[in-house]
Amino acid sequence: MGKEVWKPGNMLYPLPAVMVSVGDKEGNTNILTIAWTGTICTNPAMVYISVRPERYSYQMIKDSGEFVINLTTETLVKATDYCGVRSGKDVDKWTQTGLTKGRARTMQYAPIIEESPVNIECKVTKIQELGSHHMILAEVTAVQVDDTYMDENNKFNLNKTGLLAYSHGEYLGLGKKIGTFGYSVRKKKKKKKR
């Protein structure tokens, strides 16, 4: 097996494809699709999104200081793609996709997307101006989950929601479970002798 050396670039895949809902003080709202997002810290719970400053939603985030990360699923793939290739300054993405605005519990301007199984409400703590994208760091202020995925033990089954990933220009379903955290070092249980 040989290796080719390429110029520096972003080849860190797969990534979560999320829809970020935003709002401004005038009552305008929008949805943008982002794959450059992730967890920063557990305590306090913090996340980031990276957004091009020329994007329509960027100024809304900057001015309001808030946004909602809405996890996407295989059933939301078309809306997810649409919200990434159309600009909110040209079209009403809510109307075009049929997505439903819901009430965020801790946000003043940004709504949630009702069809998303998980809505992560975020307050901006810092905007780091980098290059093509600005990294927006935020503290998680609330998480809403779709109770359809709660089991009889009151456990939320996130992996049963049909989560969507983005890899090298393609949307992918996450597929089947192939292991659990720590399984590679877990001691095997000894069989009892009879």
GROMACS .gro file of C-alpha atoms in nm:
model
  194
    1MET     CA    1   0.000   0.000   0.000
    2GLY     CA    2   0.138   0.338  -0.099
    3LYS     CA    3   0.053   0.685   0.030
    4GLU     CA    4   0.012   1.011  -0.160
    5VAL     CA    5   0.099   1.340   0.006
    6TRP     CA    6  -0.152   1.619  -0.050
    7LYS     CA    7  -0.145   1.986   0.042
    8PRO     CA    8  -0.286   2.073   0.387
    9GLY     CA    9  -0.663   2.039   0.400
   10ASN     CA   10  -0.954   1.925   0.610
   11MET     CA   11  -0.999   1.550   0.574
   12LEU     CA   12  -1.136   1.486   0.922
   13TYR     CA   13  -1.448   1.284   0.843
   14PRO     CA   14  -1.719   1.180   0.920
   15LEU     CA   15  -1.874   1.482   1.087
   16PRO     CA   16  -2.219   1.545   1.227
   17ALA     CA   17  -2.443   1.729   0.981
   18VAL     CA   18  -2.654   1.961   1.196
   19MET     CA   19  -2.908   2.232   1.127
   20VAL     CA   20  -2.845   2.546   1.330
   21SER     CA   21  -3.149   2.765   1.394
   22VAL     CA   22  -3.099   3.133   1.463
   23GLY     CA   23  -3.303   3.447   1.519
   24ASP     CA   24  -3.255   3.820   1.549
   25LYS     CA   25  -3.405   4.100   1.756
   26GLU     CA   26  -3.640   4.198   1.470
   27GLY     CA   27  -3.806   3.855   1.471
   28ASN     CA   28  -3.629   3.712   1.163
   29THR     CA   29  -3.523   3.347   1.186
   30ASN     CA   30  -3.318   3.117   0.968
   31ILE     CA   31  -3.166   2.771   0.946
   32LEU     CA   32  -2.815   2.692   0.825
   33THR     CA   33  -2.654   2.354   0.784
   34ILE     CA   34  -2.314   2.307   0.944
   35ALA     CA   35  -2.079   2.011   0.954
   36TRP     CA   36  -1.798   2.194   1.134
   37THR     CA   37  -1.921   2.155   1.490
   38GLY     CA   38  -1.834   1.962   1.798
   39THR     CA   39  -1.797   1.927   2.172
   40ILE     CA   40  -1.546   2.143   2.356
   41CYS     CA   41  -1.603   2.074   2.724
   42THR     CA   42  -1.820   1.864   2.955
   43ASN     CA   43  -1.831   2.090   3.260
   44PRO     CA   44  -1.951   2.345   3.177
   45ALA     CA   45  -2.115   2.188   2.874
   46MET     CA   46  -1.971   2.372   2.573
   47VAL     CA   47  -1.983   2.330   2.195
   48TYR     CA   48  -1.861   2.517   1.890
   49ILE     CA   49  -1.973   2.586   1.536
   50SER     CA   50  -1.758   2.730   1.259
   51VAL     CA   51  -1.935   2.971   1.024
   52ARG     CA   52  -1.822   3.182   0.731
   53PRO     CA   53  -1.878   3.548   0.829
   54GLU     CA   54  -2.045   3.621   0.493
   55ARG     CA   55  -2.325   3.370   0.569
   56TYR     CA   56  -2.667   3.528   0.623
   57SER     CA   57  -2.704   3.370   0.969
   58TYR     CA   58  -2.363   3.480   1.096
   59GLN     CA   59  -2.475   3.833   1.184
   60MET     CA   60  -2.786   3.699   1.358
   61ILE     CA   61  -2.568   3.480   1.579
   62LYS     CA   62  -2.325   3.762   1.646
   63ASP     CA   63  -2.598   4.013   1.735
   64SER     CA   64  -2.827   3.783   1.937
   65GLY     CA   65  -2.549   3.584   2.106
   66GLU     CA   66  -2.743   3.260   2.070
   67PHE     CA   67  -2.826   2.967   1.843
   68VAL     CA   68  -2.968   2.616   1.857
   69ILE     CA   69  -2.791   2.306   1.723
   70ASN     CA   70  -3.056   2.066   1.593
   71LEU     CA   71  -2.936   1.709   1.530
   72THR     CA   72  -3.038   1.567   1.195
   73THR     CA   73  -3.164   1.227   1.087
   74GLU     CA   74  -3.200   1.025   0.770
   75THR     CA   75  -3.559   1.148   0.737
   76LEU     CA   76  -3.434   1.509   0.754
   77VAL     CA   77  -3.159   1.464   0.493
   78LYS     CA   78  -3.332   1.664   0.218
   79ALA     CA   79  -3.407   1.957   0.450
   80THR     CA   80  -3.052   1.937   0.586
   81ASP     CA   81  -2.905   1.963   0.239
   82TYR     CA   82  -3.146   2.239   0.132
   83CYS     CA   83  -3.060   2.454   0.432
   84GLY     CA   84  -2.692   2.422   0.340
   85VAL     CA   85  -2.720   2.521  -0.027
   86ARG     CA   86  -2.985   2.798  -0.014
   87SER     CA   87  -2.945   3.134   0.157
   88GLY     CA   88  -3.198   3.266   0.404
   89LYS     CA   89  -3.166   3.609   0.250
   90ASP     CA   90  -3.325   3.466  -0.069
   91VAL     CA   91  -3.576   3.208   0.061
   92ASP     CA   92  -3.775   3.122   0.372
   93LYS     CA   93  -3.620   2.787   0.460
   94TRP     CA   94  -3.893   2.705   0.713
   95THR     CA   95  -4.157   2.727   0.442
   96GLN     CA   96  -3.951   2.557   0.173
   97THR     CA   97  -3.855   2.258   0.390
   98GLY     CA   98  -4.177   2.227   0.588
   99LEU     CA   99  -3.982   2.235   0.914
  100THR     CA  100  -4.162   2.359   1.225
  101LYS     CA  101  -4.037   2.636   1.455
  102GLY     CA  102  -4.060   2.546   1.820
  103ARG     CA  103  -3.996   2.732   2.141
  104ALA     CA  104  -3.649   2.717   2.286
  105ARG     CA  105  -3.655   2.714   2.667
  106THR     CA  106  -3.353   2.939   2.729
  107MET     CA  107  -3.322   3.138   2.406
  108GLN     CA  108  -3.481   3.475   2.343
  109TYR     CA  109  -3.457   3.481   1.962
  110ALA     CA  110  -3.352   3.142   1.822
  111PRO     CA  111  -3.622   2.875   1.779
  112ILE     CA  112  -3.576   2.498   1.782
  113ILE     CA  113  -3.662   2.268   1.491
  114GLU     CA  114  -3.946   2.049   1.618
  115GLU     CA  115  -3.865   1.760   1.381
  116SER     CA  116  -3.514   1.723   1.523
  117PRO     CA  117  -3.476   1.453   1.791
  118VAL     CA  118  -3.229   1.670   1.988
  119ASN     CA  119  -3.215   2.050   2.019
  120ILE     CA  120  -2.909   2.196   2.191
  121GLU     CA  121  -2.964   2.555   2.306
  122CYS     CA  122  -2.642   2.760   2.304
  123LYS     CA  123  -2.529   3.100   2.436
  124VAL     CA  124  -2.223   3.246   2.261
  125THR     CA  125  -1.922   3.295   2.489
  126LYS     CA  126  -1.657   3.387   2.231
  127ILE     CA  127  -1.612   3.432   1.857
  128GLN     CA  128  -1.264   3.342   1.738
  129GLU     CA  129  -1.196   3.499   1.398
  130LEU     CA  130  -0.969   3.251   1.223
  131GLY     CA  131  -0.959   3.255   0.843
  132SER     CA  132  -1.235   3.148   0.606
  133HIS     CA  133  -1.449   3.057   0.910
  134HIS     CA  134  -1.504   3.209   1.252
  135MET     CA  135  -1.526   2.962   1.538
  136ILE     CA  136  -1.817   3.041   1.767
  137LEU     CA  137  -1.777   2.894   2.114
  138ALA     CA  138  -2.092   2.855   2.320
  139GLU     CA  139  -2.218   2.726   2.650
  140VAL     CA  140  -2.506   2.480   2.637
  141THR     CA  141  -2.798   2.625   2.834
  142ALA     CA  142  -3.060   2.353   2.771
  143VAL     CA  143  -3.116   2.035   2.572
  144GLN     CA  144  -3.457   1.923   2.448
  145VAL     CA  145  -3.512   1.562   2.337
  146ASP     CA  146  -3.798   1.392   2.155
  147ASP     CA  147  -3.972   1.172   2.412
  148THR     CA  148  -4.062   0.925   2.135
  149TYR     CA  149  -3.715   0.780   2.189
  150MET     CA  150  -3.743   0.732   2.567
  151ASP     CA  151  -3.758   0.369   2.676
  152GLU     CA  152  -3.939   0.207   2.969
  153ASN     CA  153  -3.637   0.283   3.193
  154ASN     CA  154  -3.655   0.653   3.103
  155LYS     CA  155  -3.336   0.624   2.898
  156PHE     CA  156  -3.307   0.832   2.580
  157ASN     CA  157  -3.214   0.608   2.283
  158LEU     CA  158  -3.026   0.858   2.066
  159ASN     CA  159  -2.888   0.588   1.838
  160LYS     CA  160  -3.240   0.482   1.739
  161THR     CA  161  -3.319   0.824   1.588
  162GLY     CA  162  -3.147   0.751   1.254
  163LEU     CA  163  -2.871   1.009   1.296
  164LEU     CA  164  -2.706   1.157   0.991
  165ALA     CA  165  -2.334   1.209   0.925
  166TYR     CA  166  -2.148   1.403   0.655
  167SER     CA  167  -1.835   1.266   0.492
  168HIS     CA  168  -1.646   1.406   0.196
  169GLY     CA  169  -1.951   1.556   0.025
  170GLU     CA  170  -2.193   1.275   0.109
  171TYR     CA  171  -2.462   1.224   0.372
  172LEU     CA  172  -2.454   0.888   0.547
  173GLY     CA  173  -2.673   0.703   0.794
  174LEU     CA  174  -2.475   0.588   1.095
  175GLY     CA  175  -2.559   0.221   1.042
  176LYS     CA  176  -2.523  -0.065   1.284
  177LYS     CA  177  -2.353  -0.079   1.623
  178ILE     CA  178  -2.011  -0.248   1.609
  179GLY     CA  179  -1.897  -0.196   1.967
  180THR     CA  180  -1.948   0.002   2.286
  181PHE     CA  181  -1.718   0.236   2.475
  182GLY     CA  182  -1.450   0.034   2.655
  183TYR     CA  183  -1.539  -0.302   2.498
  184SER     CA  184  -1.181  -0.359   2.378
  185VAL     CA  185  -1.046  -0.378   2.732
  186ARG     CA  186  -1.347  -0.519   2.916
  187LYS     CA  187  -1.280  -0.845   3.095
  188LYS     CA  188  -1.480  -1.139   2.973
  189LYS     CA  189  -1.715  -1.296   3.222
  190LYS     CA  190  -1.618  -1.647   3.326
  191LYS     CA  191  -1.873  -1.916   3.267
  192LYS     CA  192  -1.997  -2.085   3.580
  193LYS     CA  193  -1.918  -2.454   3.614
  194ARG     CA  194  -2.209  -2.683   3.676
   0.00000   0.00000   0.00000
